[in-house]
Coordinates of C-alpha atoms in Angstrom, one line a residue:
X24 CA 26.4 -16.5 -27.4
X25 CA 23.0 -16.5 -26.4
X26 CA 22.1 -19.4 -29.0
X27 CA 24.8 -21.2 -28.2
X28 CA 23.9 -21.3 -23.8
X29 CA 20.2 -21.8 -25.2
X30 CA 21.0 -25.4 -27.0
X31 CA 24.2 -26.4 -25.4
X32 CA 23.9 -29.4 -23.7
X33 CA 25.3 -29.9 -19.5
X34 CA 25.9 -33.4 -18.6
X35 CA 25.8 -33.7 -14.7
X36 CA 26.7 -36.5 -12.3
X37 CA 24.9 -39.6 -13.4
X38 CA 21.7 -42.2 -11.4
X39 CA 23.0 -45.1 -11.4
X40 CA 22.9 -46.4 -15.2
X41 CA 20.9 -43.1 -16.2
X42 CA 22.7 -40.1 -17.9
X43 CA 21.5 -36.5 -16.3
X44 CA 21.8 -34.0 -18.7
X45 CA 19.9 -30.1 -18.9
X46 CA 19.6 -27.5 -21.0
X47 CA 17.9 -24.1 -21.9
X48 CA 15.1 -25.1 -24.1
X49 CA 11.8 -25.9 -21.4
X50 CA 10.1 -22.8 -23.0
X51 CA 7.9 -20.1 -21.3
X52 CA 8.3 -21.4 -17.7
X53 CA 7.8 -19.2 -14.7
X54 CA 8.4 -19.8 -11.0
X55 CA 6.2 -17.2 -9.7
X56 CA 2.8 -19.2 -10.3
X57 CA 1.0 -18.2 -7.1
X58 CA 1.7 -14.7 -7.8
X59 CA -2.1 -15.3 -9.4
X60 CA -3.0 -15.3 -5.9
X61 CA -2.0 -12.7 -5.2
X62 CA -3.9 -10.7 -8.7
X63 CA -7.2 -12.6 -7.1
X64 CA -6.9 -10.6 -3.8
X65 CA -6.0 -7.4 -5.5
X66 CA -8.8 -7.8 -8.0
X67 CA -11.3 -8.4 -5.5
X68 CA -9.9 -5.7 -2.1
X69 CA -9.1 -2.8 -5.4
X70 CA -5.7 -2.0 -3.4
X71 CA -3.6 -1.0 -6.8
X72 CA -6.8 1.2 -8.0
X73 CA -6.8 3.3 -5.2
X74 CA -2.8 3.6 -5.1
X75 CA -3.2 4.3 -8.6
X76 CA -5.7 7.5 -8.2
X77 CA -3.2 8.8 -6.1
X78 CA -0.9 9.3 -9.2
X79 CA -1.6 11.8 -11.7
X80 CA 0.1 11.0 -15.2
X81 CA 0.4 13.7 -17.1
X82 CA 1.5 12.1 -20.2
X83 CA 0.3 11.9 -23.6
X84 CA -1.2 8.1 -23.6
X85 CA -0.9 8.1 -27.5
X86 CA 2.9 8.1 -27.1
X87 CA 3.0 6.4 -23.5
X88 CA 3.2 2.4 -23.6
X89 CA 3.1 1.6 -19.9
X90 CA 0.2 3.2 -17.5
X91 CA 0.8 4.0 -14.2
X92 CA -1.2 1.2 -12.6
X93 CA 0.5 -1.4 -14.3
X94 CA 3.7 0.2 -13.2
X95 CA 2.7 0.2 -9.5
X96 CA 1.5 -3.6 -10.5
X97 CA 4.6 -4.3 -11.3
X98 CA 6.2 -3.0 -8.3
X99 CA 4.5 -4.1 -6.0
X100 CA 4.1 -7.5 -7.2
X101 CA 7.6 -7.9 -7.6
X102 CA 8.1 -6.7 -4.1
X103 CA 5.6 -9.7 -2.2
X104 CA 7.9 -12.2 -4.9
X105 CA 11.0 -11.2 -4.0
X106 CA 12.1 -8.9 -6.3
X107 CA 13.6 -6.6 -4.2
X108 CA 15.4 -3.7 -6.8
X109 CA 14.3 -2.4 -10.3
X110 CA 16.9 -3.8 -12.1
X111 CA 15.2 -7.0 -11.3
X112 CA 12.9 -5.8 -13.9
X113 CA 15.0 -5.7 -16.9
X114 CA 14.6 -9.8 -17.2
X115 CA 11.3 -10.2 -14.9
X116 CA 9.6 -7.7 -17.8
X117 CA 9.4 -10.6 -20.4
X118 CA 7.9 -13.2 -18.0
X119 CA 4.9 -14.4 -19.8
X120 CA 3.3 -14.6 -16.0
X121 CA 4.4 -11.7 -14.5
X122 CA 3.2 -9.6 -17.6
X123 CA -0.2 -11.3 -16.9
X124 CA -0.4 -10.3 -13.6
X125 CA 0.4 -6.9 -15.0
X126 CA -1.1 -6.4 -17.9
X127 CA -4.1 -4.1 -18.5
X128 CA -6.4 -4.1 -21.4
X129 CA -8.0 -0.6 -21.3
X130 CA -6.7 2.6 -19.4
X131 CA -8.2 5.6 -19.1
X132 CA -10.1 4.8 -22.6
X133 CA -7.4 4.5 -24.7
X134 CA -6.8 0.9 -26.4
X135 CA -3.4 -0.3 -25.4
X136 CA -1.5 -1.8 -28.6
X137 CA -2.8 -4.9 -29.8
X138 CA -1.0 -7.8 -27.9
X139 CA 0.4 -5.9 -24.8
X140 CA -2.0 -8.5 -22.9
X141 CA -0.1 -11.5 -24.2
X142 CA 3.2 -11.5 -23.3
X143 CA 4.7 -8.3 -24.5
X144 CA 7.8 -6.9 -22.4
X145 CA 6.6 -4.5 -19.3
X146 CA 8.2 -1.4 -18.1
X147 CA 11.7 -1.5 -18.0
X148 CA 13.8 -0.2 -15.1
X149 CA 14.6 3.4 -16.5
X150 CA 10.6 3.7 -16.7
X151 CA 10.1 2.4 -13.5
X152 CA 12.3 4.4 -11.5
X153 CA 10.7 7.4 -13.3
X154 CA 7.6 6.2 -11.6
X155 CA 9.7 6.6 -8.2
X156 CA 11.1 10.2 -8.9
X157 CA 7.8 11.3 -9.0
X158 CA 7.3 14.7 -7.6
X159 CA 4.6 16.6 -6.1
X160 CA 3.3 18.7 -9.1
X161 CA 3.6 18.3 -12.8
X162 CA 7.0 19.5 -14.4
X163 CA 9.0 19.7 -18.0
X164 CA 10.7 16.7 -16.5
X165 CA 8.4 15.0 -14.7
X166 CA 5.3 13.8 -16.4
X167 CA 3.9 11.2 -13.5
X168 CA 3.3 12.9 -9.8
X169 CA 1.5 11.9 -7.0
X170 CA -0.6 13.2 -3.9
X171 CA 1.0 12.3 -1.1
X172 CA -2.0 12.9 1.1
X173 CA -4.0 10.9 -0.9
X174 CA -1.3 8.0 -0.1
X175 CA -1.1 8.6 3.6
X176 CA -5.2 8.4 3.8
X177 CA -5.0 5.4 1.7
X178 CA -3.9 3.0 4.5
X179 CA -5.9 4.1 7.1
X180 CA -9.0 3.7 4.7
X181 CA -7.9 0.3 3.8
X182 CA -8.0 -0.3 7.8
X183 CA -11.0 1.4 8.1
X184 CA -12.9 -0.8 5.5
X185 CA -11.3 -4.4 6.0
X186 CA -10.5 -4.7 9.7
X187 CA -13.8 -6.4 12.1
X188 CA -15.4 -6.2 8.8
X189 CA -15.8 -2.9 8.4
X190 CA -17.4 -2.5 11.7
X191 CA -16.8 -0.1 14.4
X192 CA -15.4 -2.4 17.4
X193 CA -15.3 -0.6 21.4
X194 CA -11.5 -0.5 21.6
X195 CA -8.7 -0.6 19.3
X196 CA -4.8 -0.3 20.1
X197 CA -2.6 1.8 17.9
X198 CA 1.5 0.9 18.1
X199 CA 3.7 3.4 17.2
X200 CA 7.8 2.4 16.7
X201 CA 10.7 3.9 15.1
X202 CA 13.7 1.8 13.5
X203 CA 16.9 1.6 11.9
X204 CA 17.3 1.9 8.0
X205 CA 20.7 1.9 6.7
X206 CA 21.5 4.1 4.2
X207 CA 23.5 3.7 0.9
X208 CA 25.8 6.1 0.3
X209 CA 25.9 10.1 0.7
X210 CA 21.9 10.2 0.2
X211 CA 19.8 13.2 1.5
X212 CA 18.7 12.9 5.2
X213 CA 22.0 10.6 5.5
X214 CA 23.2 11.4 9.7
X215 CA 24.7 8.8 12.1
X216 CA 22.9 7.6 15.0
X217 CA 24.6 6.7 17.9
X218 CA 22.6 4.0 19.5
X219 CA 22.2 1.8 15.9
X220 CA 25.9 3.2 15.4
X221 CA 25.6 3.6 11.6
X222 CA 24.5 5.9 8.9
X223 CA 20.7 5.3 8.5
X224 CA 17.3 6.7 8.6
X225 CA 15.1 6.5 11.6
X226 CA 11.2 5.8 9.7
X227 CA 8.3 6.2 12.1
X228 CA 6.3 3.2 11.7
X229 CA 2.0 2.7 13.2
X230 CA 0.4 -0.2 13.1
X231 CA -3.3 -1.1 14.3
X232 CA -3.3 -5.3 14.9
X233 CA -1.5 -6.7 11.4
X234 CA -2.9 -3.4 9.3
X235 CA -0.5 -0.9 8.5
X236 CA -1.3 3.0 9.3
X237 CA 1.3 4.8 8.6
X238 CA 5.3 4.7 7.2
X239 CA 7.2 8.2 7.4
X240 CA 10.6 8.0 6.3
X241 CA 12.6 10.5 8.3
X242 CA 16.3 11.3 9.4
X243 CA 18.1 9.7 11.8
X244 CA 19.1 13.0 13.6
X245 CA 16.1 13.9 15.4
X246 CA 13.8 12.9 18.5
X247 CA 12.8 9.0 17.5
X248 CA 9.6 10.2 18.6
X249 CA 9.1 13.5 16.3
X250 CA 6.0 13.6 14.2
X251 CA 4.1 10.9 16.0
X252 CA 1.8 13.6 17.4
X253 CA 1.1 15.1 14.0
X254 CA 0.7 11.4 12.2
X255 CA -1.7 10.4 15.2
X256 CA -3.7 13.4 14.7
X257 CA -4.3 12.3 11.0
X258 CA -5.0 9.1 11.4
X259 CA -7.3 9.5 14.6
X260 CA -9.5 11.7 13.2
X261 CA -9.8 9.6 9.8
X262 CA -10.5 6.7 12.6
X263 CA -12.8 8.9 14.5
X264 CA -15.1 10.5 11.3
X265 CA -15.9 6.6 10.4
X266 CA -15.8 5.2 13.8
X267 CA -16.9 8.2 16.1
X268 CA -17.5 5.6 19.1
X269 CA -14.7 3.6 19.4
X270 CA -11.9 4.1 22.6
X271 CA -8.2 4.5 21.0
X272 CA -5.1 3.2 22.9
X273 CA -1.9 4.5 21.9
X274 CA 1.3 2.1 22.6
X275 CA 4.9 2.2 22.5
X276 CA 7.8 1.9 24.2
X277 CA 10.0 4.1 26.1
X278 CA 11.3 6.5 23.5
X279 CA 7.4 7.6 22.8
X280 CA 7.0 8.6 26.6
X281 CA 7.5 12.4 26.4
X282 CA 5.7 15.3 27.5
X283 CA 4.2 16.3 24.1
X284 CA 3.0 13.0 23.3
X285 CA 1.2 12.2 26.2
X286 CA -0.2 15.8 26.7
X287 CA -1.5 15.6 22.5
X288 CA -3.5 12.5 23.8
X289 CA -5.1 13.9 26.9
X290 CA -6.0 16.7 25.3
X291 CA -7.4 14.4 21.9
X292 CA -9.1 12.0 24.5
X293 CA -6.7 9.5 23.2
X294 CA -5.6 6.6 26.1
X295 CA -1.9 6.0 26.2
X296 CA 0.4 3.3 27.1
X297 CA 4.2 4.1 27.1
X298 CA 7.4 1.9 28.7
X299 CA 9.1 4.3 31.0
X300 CA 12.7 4.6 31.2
X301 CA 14.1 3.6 34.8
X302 CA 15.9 6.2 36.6
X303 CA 16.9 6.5 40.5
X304 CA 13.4 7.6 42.0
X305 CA 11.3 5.3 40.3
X306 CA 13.8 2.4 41.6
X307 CA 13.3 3.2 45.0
X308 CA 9.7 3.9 44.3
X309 CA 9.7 -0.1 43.3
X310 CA 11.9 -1.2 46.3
X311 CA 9.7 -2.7 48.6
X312 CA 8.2 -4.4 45.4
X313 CA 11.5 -5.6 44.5
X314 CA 12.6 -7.4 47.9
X315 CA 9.1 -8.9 48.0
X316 CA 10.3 -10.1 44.8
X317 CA 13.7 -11.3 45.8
X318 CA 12.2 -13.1 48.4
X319 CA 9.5 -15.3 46.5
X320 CA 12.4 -15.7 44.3
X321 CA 14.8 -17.6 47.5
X322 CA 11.7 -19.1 48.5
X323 CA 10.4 -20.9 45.2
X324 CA 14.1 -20.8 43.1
X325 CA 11.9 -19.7 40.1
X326 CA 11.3 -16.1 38.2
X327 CA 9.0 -14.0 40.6
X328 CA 7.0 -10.9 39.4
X329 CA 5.7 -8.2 41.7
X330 CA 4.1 -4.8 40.3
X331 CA 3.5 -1.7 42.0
X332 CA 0.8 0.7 41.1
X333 CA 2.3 4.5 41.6
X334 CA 1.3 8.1 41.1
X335 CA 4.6 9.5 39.9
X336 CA 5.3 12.6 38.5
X337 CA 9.4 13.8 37.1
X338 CA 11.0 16.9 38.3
X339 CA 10.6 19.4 35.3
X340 CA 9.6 17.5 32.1
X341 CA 6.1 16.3 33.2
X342 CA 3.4 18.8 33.9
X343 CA 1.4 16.5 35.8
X344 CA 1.1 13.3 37.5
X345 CA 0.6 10.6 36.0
X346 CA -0.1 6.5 36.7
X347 CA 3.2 4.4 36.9
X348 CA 3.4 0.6 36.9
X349 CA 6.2 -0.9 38.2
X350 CA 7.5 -4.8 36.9
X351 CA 9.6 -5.6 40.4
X352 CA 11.2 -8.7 38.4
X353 CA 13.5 -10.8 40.1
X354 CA 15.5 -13.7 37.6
X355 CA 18.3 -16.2 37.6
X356 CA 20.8 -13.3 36.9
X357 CA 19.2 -11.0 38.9
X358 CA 17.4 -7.8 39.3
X359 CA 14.6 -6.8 36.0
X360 CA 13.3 -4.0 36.8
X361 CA 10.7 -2.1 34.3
X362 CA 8.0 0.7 34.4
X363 CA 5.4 2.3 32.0
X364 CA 3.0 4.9 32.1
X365 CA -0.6 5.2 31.1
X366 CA -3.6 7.4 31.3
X367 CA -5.7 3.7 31.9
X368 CA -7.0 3.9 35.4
X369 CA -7.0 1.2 38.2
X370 CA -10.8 0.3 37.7
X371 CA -10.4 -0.4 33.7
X372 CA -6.7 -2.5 34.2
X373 CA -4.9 -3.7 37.3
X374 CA -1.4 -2.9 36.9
X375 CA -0.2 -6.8 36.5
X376 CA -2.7 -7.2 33.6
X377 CA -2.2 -4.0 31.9
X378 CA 1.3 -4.9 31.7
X379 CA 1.4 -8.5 31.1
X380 CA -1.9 -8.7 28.4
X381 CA -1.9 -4.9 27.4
X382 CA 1.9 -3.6 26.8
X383 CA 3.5 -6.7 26.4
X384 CA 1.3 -7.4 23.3
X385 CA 3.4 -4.7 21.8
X386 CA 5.9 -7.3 21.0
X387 CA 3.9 -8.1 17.8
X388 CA 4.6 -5.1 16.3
X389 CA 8.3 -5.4 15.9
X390 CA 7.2 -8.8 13.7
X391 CA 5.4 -6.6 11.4
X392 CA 8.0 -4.1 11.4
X393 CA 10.2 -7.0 10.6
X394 CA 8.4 -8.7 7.9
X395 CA 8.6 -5.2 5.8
X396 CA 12.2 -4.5 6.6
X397 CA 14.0 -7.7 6.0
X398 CA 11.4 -9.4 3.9
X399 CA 9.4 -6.7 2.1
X400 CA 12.6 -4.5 1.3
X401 CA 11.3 -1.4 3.2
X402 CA 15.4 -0.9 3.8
X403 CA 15.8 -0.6 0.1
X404 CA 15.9 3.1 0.2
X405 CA 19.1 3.7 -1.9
X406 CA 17.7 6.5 -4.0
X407 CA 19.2 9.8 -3.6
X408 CA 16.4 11.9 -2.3
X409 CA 14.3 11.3 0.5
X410 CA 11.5 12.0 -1.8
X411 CA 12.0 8.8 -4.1
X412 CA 12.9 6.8 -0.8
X413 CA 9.6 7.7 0.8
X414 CA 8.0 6.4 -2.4
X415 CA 9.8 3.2 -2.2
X416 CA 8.9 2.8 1.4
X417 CA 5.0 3.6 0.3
X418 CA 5.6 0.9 -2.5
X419 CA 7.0 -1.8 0.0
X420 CA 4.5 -1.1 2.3
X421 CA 1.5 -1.4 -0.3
X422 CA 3.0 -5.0 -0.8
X423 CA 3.0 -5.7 2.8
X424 CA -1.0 -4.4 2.8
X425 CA -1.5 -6.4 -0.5
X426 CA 0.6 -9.7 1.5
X427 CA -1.7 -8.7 4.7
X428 CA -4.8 -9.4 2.8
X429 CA -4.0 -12.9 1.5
X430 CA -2.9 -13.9 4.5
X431 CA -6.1 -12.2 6.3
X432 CA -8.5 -13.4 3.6
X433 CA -6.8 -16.6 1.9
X434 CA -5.2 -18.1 4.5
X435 CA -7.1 -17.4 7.3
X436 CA -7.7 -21.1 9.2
X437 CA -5.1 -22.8 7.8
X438 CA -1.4 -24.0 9.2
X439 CA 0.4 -20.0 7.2
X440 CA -2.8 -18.0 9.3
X441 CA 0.1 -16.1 11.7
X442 CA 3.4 -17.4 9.6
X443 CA 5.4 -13.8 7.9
X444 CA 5.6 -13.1 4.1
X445 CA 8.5 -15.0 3.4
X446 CA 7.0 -18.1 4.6
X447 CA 4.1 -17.5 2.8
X448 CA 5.7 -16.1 -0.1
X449 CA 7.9 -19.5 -0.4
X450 CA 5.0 -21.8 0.1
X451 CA 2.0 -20.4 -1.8
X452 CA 3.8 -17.8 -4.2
X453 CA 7.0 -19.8 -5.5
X454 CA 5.5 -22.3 -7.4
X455 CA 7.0 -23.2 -11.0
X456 CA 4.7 -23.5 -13.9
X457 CA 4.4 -23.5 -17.8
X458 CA 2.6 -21.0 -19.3
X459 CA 0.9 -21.2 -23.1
X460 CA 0.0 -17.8 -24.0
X461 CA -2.5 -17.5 -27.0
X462 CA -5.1 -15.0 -28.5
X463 CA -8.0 -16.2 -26.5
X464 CA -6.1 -17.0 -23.5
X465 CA -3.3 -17.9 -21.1
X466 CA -2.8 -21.0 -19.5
X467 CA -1.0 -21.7 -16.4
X468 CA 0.2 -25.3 -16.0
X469 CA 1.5 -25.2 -12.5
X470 CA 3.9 -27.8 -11.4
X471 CA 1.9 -31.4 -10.6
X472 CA 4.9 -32.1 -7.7
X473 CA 3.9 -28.5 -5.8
X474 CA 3.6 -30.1 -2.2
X475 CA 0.9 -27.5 -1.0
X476 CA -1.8 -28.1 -3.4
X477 CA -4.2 -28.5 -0.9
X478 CA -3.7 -25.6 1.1
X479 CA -3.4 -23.3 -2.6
X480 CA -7.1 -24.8 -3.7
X481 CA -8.5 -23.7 -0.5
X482 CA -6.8 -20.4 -0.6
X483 CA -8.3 -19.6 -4.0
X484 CA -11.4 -20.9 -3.0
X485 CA -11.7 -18.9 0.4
X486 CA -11.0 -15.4 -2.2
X487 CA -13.7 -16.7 -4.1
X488 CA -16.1 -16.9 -1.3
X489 CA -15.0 -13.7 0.7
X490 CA -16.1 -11.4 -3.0
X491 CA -18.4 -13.0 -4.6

């Protein structure tokens, strides 16, 4: 059957006077060209060598065929292509390009069999998802584990060494936000959460600008703020042992504002920026605010924005006082009041710009939160332990920090400089191209209509330049 679909013949609607027919005989063709990009950055920023000393493989490479870096290649180059599930991987495995993305002549000293460099299948999706059951500690069953510490430390390093150069700035901001992630099935950690109203995990998500920090996959039945104290803690002082100067900023929204949290960073000397959910006392705190803003509102008919700068302390929950800002918002349909609290004082922000420059920039965040969910399959946690969905989470976000880079490094300057991985996937990764594989080489004949030739030279030009 195969034979027959690869010489039958389709005839399709016809041009005019010409005959359109197709069939399955164009040869080693790939549509994935600019994955080479993508190999370029990698090569050059060592991302998959340093996820790949956090894996211990335990098994005999006489007898093993695939090494664990080219696994995680394979991953997490699938991942920044599109490719969102392993079973992708049973056809993707005998792509002539993908395999040279891949491929690896030399591991650990031992000489992979002659011709795994030259288009010979990759790891299959039984292999692979071995790769994602891997434990903590070597077992009967499990050959491959990993140091999930070593992982964790990985991103904030990456941060560390790529972001302002590798030089310690004054300030930075750190964003902390939880999300939903539906689950698939009866799976470990599965609970319902009332405000998403579904089945899901709650993951715990800290960014610094467009680098990624941290990504804790955790149950949806808890506090949506649990653990960020512990996580910041980690990545603070790993910020702080490099960068021993610089002022840290802590922001999120409203759901981060507890007691704990805010007392951790006081006590860390950690500044904090929270949204503040509304109740009674801080409306009539804002009151006067608010008719002052109901009445630029009658007087001009357009949106009018008055803040209030309080000392405001709750009832029980807070054990101190602490600086409110009030948003007295007055629209079209009405009344929008909001509040956050911060440990910035009056003489570093005035409450209209720490809102409006400071906490509103938050909004960025949820973009890159975004970009790994929808587009990066972080929500592609169907695995039955929490375990391998925490790995696949790592493994989405590695493509995210590997998709950050090009865009950081590659397209930096040009019209994709702030556009999300699927746009930059479909304009500088999809490209289709025939590939000649020999002995001495492979050739990668990419397609002579790609419309963004242009902007692909100077991409691979600019990775050129940045590692010499």
């Amino acid at each position: 059957m195969q034979t027959q679909c690869a010489t039958e013949q389709f005839e399709f609607q016809g041009l005019r006077s010409r005959r359109v027919v197709g069939s399955f005989d164009g040869g080693t063709l790939s549509s994935d060209a600019g994955g080479l990009l993508l190999r370029e950055t990698d090569a050059r920023t060592g991302i998959l060598d340093e996820i790949a000393s956090c894996f211990v493989d335990g098994r005999d490479p006489r007898h093993s065929e695939h090494p664990v870096r080219q696994m995680l290649a394979q991953r997490v180059y699938a991942i920044c292509l599109g490719y969102e599930d392993l079973n992708d991987h049973e056809q993707l495995r005998y792509d002539p390009l993908f395999t040279a993305l891949c491929g690896q002549d030399d591991v650990n000293g031992v000489r992979r069999k002659q011709g795994a460099d030259t288009g010979k299948a990759l790891a299959g999706k039984s292999t692979l998802h071995r790769l994602e059951t891997a434990g903590d500690e070597q077992t009967r069953y499990r050959r491959i584990f990993c140091t999930r510490e070593k992982i964790q430390r990985f991103f904030v390093r990456h941060f560390l060494t790529h972001s302002n150069g590798g030089n310690e700035p004054e300030q930075i901001v750190i964003d902390v936000d939880a999300t939903d992630d539906p689950v698939h099935g009866n799976q470990e950690g599965r609970f319902f959460h009332g405000f998403y109203n579904s089945y899901c995990y709650l993951p715990l998500y800290i960014f610094c600008d467009s680098y990624l920090l941290a990504a804790r996959l955790r149950p949806s039945n808890i506090d949506g703020a649990l653990h960020t104290d512990g996580e910041l803690a980690r990545i603070v002082g790993q910020i702080r042992r490099k960068w021993p100067e610089v002022n840290i900023i802590v922001r999120g929204d409203s759901g981060f504002a507890r007691e704990w949290l805010m007392a951790w960073c006081e006590a860390n000397g950690v500044e904090y920026l929270f949204g503040l959910a509304r109740n009674i006392r801080l409306r009539r705190a804002i009151g006067e605010a608010m008719q002052q803003a109901h009445l630029e509102y009658q007087n001009t008919g357009s949106a009018s924005r008055v803040f209030a700068d309080l000392r405001y302390r709750t009832r029980k929950s807070w054990s101190r006082e602490r600086r409110v800002i009030g948003k007295a918002e007055y629209l079209s349909g009405g009344e929008n009041p909001r509040c956050i609290v911060t440990s910035l004082q009056p003489d570093q922000w005035s409450a209209q710009r720490l809102y409006e420059e400071l906490y509103c920039a938050r909004g960025d965040m949820e973009n890159r939160i975004k970009e790994q969910q929808l587009y990066l399959f972080a929500d592609r946690t169907s695995s039955a332990s929490m375990r391998a969905n925490q790995l696949r989470l790592w493994f989405s976000s590695i493509a995210y920090v590997l998709m950050n880079e090009l865009r950081q490094i590659a397209l930096a300057g040009s019209e994709l400089a702030n556009s999300q991985c699927h746009t930059i996937r479909t304009k500088t990764l999809k490209i289709g191209a025939r590939v000649v594989v020999s002995t001495r080489r492979i050739v990668v004949h990419l397609a002579s209509g790609y419309p963004y030739q242009q902007l692909f030279v100077r991409a691979f030009h600019r990775i050129q330049a940045a590692f010499p």
